[in-house]
Short mmCIF file of C-alpha atoms in Angstrom, two decimals:
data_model
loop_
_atom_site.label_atom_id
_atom_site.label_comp_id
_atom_site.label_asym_id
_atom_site.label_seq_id
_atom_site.Cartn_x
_atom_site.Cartn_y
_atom_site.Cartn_z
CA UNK A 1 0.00 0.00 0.00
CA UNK A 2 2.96 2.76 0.38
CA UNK A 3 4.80 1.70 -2.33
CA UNK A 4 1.24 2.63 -3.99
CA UNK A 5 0.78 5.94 -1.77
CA UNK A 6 3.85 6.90 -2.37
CA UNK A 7 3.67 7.18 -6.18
CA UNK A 8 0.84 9.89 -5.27
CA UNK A 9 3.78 12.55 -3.46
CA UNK A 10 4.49 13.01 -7.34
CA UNK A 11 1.06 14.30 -8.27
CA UNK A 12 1.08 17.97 -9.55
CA UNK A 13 -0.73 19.42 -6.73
CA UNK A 14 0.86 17.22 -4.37
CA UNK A 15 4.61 18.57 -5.30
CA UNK A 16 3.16 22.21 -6.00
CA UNK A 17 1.56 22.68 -2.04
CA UNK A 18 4.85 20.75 -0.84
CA UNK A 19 7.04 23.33 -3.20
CA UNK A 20 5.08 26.53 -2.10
CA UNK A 21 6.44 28.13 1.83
CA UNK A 22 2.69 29.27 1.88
CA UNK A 23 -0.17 26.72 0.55
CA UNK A 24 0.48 24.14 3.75
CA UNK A 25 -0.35 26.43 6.53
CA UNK A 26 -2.85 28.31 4.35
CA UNK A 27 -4.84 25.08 3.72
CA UNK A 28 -4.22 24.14 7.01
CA UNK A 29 -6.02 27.14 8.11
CA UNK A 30 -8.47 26.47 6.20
CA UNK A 31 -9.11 23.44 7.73
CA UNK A 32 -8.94 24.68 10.93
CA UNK A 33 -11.46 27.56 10.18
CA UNK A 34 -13.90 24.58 8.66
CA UNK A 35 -13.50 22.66 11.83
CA UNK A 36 -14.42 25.70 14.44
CA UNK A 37 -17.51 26.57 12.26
CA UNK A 38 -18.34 22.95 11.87
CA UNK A 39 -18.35 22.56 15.52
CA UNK A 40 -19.75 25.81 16.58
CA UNK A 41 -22.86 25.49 14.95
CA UNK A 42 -22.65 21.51 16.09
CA UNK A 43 -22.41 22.98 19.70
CA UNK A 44 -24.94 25.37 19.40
CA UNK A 45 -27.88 22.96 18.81
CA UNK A 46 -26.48 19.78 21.13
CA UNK A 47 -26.01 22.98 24.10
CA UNK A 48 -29.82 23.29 23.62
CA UNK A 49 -30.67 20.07 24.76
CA UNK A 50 -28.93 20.72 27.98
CA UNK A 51 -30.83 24.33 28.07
CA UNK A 52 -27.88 26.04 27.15
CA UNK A 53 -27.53 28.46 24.81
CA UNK A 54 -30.38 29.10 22.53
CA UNK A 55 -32.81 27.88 24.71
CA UNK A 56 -35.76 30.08 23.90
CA UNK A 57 -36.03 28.90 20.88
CA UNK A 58 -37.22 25.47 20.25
CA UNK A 59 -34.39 22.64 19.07
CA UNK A 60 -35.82 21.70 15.87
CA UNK A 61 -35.96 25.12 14.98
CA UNK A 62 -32.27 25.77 15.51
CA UNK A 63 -30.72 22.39 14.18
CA UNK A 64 -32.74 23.25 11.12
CA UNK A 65 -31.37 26.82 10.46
CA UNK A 66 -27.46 25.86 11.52
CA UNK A 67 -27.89 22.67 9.29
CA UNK A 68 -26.59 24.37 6.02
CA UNK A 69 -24.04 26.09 8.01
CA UNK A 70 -22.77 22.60 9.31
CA UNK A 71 -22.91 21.28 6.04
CA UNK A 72 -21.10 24.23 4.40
CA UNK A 73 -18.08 23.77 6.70
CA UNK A 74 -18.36 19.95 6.68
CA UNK A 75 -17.65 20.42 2.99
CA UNK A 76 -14.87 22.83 3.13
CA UNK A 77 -12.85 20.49 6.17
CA UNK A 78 -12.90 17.82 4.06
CA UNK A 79 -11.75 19.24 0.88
CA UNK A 80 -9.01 21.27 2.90
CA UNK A 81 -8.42 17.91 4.80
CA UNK A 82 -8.51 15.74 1.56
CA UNK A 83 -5.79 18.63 -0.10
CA UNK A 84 -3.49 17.91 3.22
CA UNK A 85 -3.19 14.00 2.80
CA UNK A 86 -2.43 14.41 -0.52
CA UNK A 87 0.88 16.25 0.37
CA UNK A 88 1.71 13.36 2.06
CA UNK A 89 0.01 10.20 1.73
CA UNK A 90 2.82 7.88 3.29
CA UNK A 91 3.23 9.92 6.10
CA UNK A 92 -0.64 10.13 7.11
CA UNK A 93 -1.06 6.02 6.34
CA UNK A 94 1.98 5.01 8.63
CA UNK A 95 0.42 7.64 11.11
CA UNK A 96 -1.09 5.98 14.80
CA UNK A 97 -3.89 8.36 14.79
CA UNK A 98 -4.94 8.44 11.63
CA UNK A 99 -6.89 5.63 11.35
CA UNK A 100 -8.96 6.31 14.54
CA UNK A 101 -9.46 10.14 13.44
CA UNK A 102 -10.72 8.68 10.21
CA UNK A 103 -12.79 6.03 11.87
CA UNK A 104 -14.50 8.47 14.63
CA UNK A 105 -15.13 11.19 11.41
CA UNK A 106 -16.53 8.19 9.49
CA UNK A 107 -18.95 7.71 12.86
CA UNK A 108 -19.59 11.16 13.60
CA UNK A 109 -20.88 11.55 9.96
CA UNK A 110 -22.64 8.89 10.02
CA UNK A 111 -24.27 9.55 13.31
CA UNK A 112 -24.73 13.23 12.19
CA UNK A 113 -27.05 12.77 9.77
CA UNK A 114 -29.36 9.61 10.85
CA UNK A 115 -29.48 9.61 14.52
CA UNK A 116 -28.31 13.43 15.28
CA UNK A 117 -30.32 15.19 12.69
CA UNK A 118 -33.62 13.20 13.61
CA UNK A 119 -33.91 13.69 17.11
CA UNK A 120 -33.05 17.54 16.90
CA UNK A 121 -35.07 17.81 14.05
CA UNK A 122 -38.14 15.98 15.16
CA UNK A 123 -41.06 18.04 18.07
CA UNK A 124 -39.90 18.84 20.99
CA UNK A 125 -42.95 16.65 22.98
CA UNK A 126 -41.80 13.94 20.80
CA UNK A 127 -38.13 13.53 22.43
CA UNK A 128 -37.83 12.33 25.73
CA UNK A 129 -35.50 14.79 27.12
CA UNK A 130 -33.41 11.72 28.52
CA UNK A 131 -33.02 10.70 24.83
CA UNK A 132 -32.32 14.24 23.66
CA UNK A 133 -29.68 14.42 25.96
CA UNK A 134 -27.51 11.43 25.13
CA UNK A 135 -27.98 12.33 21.53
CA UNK A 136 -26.81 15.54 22.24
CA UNK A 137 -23.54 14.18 24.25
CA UNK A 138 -22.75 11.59 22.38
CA UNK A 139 -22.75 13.94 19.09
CA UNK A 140 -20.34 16.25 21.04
CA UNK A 141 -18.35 13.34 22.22
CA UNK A 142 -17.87 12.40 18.59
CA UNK A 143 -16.99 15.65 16.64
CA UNK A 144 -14.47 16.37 19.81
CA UNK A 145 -12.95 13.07 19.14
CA UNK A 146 -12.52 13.55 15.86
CA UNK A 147 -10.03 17.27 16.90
CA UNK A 148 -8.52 15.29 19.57
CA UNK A 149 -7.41 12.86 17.60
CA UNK A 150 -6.64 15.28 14.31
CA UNK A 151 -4.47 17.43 16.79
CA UNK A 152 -2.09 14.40 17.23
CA UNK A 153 -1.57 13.67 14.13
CA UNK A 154 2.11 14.09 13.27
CA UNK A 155 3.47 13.12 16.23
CA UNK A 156 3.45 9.50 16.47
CA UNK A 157 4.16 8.23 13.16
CA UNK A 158 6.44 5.45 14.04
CA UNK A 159 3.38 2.97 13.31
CA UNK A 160 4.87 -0.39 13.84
CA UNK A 161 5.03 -3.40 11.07
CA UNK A 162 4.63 0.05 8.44
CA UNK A 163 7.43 -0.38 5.80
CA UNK A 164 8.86 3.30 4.68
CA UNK A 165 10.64 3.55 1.40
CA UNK A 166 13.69 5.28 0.35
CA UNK A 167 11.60 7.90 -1.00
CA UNK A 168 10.44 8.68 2.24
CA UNK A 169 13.64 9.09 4.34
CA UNK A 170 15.22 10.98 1.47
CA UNK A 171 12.13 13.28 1.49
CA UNK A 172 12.61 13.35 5.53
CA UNK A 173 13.06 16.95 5.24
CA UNK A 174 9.44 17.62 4.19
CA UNK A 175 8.51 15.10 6.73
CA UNK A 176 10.30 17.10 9.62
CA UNK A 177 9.27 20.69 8.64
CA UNK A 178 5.69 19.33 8.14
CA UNK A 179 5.87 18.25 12.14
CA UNK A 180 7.73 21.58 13.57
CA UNK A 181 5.30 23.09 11.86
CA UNK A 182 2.45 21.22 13.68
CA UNK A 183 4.15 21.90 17.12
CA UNK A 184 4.71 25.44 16.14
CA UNK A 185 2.61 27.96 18.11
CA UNK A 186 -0.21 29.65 16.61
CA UNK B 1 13.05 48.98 28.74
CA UNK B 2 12.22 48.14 25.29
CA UNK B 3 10.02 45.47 23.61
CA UNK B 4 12.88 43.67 22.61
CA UNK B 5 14.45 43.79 26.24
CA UNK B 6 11.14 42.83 27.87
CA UNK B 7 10.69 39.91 25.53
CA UNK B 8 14.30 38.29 26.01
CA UNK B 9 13.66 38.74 30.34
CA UNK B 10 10.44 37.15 29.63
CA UNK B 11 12.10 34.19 27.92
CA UNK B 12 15.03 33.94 30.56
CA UNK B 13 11.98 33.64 33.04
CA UNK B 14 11.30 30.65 34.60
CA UNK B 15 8.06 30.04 34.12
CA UNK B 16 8.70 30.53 30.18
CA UNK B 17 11.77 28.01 30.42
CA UNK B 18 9.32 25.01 32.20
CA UNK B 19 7.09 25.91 29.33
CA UNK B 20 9.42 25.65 26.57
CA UNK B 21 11.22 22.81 28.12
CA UNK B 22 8.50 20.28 28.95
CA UNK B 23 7.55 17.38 26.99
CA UNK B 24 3.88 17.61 27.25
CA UNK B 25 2.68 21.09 28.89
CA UNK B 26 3.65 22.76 25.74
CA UNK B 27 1.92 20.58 23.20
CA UNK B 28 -0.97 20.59 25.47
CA UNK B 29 -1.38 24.48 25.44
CA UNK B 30 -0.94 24.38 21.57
CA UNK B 31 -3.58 21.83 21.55
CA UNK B 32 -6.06 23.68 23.63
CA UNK B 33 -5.50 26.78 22.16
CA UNK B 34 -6.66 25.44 18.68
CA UNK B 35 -9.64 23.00 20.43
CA UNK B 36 -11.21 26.57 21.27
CA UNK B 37 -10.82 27.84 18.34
CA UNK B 38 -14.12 25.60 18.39
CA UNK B 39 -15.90 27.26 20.56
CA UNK B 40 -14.48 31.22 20.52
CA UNK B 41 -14.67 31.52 16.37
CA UNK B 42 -17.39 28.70 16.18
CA UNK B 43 -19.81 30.65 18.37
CA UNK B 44 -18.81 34.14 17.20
CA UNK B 45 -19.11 32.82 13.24
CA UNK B 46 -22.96 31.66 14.12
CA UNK B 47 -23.98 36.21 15.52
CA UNK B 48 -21.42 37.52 12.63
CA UNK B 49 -23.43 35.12 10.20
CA UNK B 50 -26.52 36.40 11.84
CA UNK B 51 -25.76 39.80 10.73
CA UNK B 52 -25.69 38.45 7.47
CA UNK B 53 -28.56 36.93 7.33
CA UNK B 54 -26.99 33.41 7.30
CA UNK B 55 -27.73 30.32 9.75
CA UNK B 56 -30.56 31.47 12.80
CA UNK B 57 -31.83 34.23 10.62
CA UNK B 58 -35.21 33.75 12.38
CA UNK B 59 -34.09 34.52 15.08
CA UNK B 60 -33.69 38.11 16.86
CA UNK B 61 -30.13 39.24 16.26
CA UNK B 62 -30.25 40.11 20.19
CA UNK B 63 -31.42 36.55 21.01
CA UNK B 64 -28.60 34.83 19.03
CA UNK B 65 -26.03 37.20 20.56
CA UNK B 66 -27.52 37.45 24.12
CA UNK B 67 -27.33 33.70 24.20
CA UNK B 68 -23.99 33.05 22.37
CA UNK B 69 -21.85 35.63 23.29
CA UNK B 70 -20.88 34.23 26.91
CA UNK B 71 -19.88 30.91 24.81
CA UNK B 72 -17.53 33.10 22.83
CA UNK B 73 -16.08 34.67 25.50
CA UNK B 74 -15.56 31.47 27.59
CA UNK B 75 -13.85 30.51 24.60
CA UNK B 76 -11.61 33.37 24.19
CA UNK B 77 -10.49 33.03 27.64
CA UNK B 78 -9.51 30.02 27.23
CA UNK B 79 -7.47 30.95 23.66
CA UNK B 80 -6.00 33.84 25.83
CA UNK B 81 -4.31 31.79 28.79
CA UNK B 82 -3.68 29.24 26.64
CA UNK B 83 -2.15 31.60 23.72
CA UNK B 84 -0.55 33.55 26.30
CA UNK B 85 1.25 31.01 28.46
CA UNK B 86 2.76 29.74 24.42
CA UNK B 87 3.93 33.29 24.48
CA UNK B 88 5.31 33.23 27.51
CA UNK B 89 7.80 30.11 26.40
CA UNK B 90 8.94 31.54 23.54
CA UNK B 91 8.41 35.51 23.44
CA UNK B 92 11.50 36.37 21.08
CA UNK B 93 10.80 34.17 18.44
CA UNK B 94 7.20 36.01 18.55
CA UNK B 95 8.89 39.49 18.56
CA UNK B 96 10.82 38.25 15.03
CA UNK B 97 7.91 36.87 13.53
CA UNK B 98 6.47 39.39 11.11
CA UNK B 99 3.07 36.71 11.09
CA UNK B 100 2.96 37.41 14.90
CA UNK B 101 3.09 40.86 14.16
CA UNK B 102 0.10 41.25 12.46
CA UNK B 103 -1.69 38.74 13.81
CA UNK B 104 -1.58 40.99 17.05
CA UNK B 105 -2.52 43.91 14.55
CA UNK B 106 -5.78 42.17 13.38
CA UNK B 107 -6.69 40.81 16.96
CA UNK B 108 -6.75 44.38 18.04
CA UNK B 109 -8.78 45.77 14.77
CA UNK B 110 -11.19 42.85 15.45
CA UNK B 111 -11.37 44.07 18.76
CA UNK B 112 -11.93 47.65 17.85
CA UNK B 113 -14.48 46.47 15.08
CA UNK B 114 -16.79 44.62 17.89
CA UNK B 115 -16.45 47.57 20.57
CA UNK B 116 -17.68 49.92 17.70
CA UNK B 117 -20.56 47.98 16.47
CA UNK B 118 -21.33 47.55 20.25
CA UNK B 119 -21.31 51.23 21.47
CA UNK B 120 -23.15 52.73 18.23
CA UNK B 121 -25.06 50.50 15.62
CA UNK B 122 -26.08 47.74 18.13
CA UNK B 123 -27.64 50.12 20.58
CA UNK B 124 -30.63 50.54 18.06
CA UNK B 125 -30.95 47.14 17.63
CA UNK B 126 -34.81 46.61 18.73
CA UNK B 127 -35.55 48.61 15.51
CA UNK B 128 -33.89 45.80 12.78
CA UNK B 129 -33.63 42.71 15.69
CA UNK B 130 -36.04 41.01 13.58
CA UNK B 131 -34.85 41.49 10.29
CA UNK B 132 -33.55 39.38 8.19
CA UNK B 133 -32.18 42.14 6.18
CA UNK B 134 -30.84 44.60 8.60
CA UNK B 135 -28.68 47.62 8.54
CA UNK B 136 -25.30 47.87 5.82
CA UNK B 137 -23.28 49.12 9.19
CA UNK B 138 -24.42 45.66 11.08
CA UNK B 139 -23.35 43.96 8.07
CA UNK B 140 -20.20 45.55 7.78
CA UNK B 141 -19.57 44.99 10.87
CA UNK B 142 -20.54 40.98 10.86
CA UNK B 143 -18.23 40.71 7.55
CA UNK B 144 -15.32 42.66 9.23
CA UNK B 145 -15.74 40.46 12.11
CA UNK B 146 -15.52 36.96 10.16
CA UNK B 147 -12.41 38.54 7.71
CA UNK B 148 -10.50 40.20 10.49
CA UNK B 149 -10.66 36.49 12.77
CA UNK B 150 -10.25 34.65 10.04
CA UNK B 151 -7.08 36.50 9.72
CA UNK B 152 -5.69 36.01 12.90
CA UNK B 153 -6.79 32.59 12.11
CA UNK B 154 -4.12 32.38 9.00
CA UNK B 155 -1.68 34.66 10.46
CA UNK B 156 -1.35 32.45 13.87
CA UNK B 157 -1.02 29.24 11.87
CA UNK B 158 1.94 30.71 9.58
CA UNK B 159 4.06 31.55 12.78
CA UNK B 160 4.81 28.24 13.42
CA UNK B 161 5.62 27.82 9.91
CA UNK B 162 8.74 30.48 10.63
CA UNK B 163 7.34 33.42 8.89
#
């Protein structure tokens, strides 16, 4: 599978954001801006259910206004996010985290728009409050798993039984400026 | 004592050197200090959009920022300390950073921007609070807002990238 990934690092835009002093931390901005409206406006409605926040108006009311705005960010964190593994698809496939941000995004999603989005959306008399409120949490739960574990990547790539190729270690430059850039403050 | 002067005693500091020097307290303030970025530019996003007519636009523009606004300062407390204790480990690299720089330019323009709005075209807010279409200054000052954060946004992520 690296062998495979790592034909990818030679893609145009791959070797033009990786070229550029500018396009990594601009696109990494952008990703962080999609993330903090994404889960501001996630927030916003789950705080309801715990009568926080918006609480004069009724749930569905405000999970049905914020849901473009969720969406719109949703959209623009994963193209940002999709543009940042393309730099460096070796280094984000040998990564620890990784795989667990990827599989708690995949379950957030999921749990988003089937669960999430039916229980704010649905009558307030028609939720038992109980229920509202573990929908609520566990939503939260999710979307702060998925920064928790985003945060980390970059710092423990040593992912055992993951085979690195030359290309890799020669390109360890990229690989290091790419991780002091991550630890860098901001 | 000049900026330059204060910044290098601030680094020779104690406090700063535990900071700088520890294997997990300064990776853990970096961390939080993006997490709220959640929470501080998250909530404030949801009133600027508001004033935009974007996202709760049913709602009164007081409602959405009577509600939200204690959210958004809980969360730039928490960016503060945590921003500010980063600082505090590595002040001179800050001082040469020319991203720094104007990221501390647009945090106080952003700053200016909401005491502005706040002291002059909010205080007639009960005339447009239920408007979806409501003054050009409120506007302005909603776009202003999202642009200027959004810039300390960018400018904050480039100083770790050395500029």
């Amino acid at each position: 599978m690296v062998p495979f990934l790592e034909r990818w690092r030679d893609v145009w835009i791959a070797m033009t954001i990786r070229d550029s002093s500018w396009l990594l931390p601009a696109i990494e901005s952008t990703h962080l801006l999609g993330l903090a409206v994404l889960l501001g406006s996630i927030l916003v409605v789950n705080l309801r259910f715990f009568g926080l926040g918006m609480r004069r108006t009724p749930a569905a009311r405000v999970a049905e206004q914020l849901a473009p705005v969720t969406l719109t960010a949703l959209v623009v964190s994963i193209l940002s996010g999709s543009l940042l593994f393309t730099t460096d698809p070796p280094k984000y496939w040998c990564d620890k985290l990784f795989p667990y941000k990827m599989a708690i995004l995949g379950a957030a999603i999921l749990f988003q728009f089937t669960v999430h989005r039916k229980v704010t959306r649905a009558a307030e008399a028609k939720i038992n409050p109980g229920w509202g409120k573990l929908v609520a949490a566990t939503s939260l739960v999710l979307w702060i798993g998925v920064a928790v574990a985003g945060r980390g990547i970059g710092s423990f790539n040593d992912h055992p039984g993951c085979e690195v190729g030359p290309d890799v270690t020669a390109h360890g430059t990229i690989l290091k400026a790419n991780l002091s850039g991550r630890f860098g403050n901001g | 004592m000049s900026l330059l002067t204060f910044c290098q005693w601030l680094q020779g500091t104690a406090g700063g050197a535990a900071i700088r020097e520890s294997v997990y307290l300064y990776p853990i303030l970096d961390a939080i200090h993006v997490w709220s970025l959640g929470l501080f530019l998250g909530s404030i996003s949801i009133i600027d959009l508001r004033l935009l007519g974007i996202g709760l636009k049913r709602e009164p523009v007081s409602e959405v920022a009577g509600r939200l606004l204690p959210w958004t300062w809980a969360g730039f407390a928490l960016m503060a300390v945590s921003g500010g204790l980063v600082f505090w480990s590595e002040p001179v690299k800050c001082y040469n950073s020319s991203a720094f720089r104007l990221k501390m330019l647009l945090m106080m323009l952003a700053g200016l921007n909401a005491l502005v709005f706040h002291l002059t075209t909010y205080r007639s807010v009960e005339v447009w609070d239920d408007k979806t279409t409501i003054p050009a200054r409120a506007r302005l000052a909603g776009v202003l807002s999202l642009v200027l954060w959004t810039g300390v946004l960018f400018s904050g992520r480039f100083v770790g990238y050395r500029f």
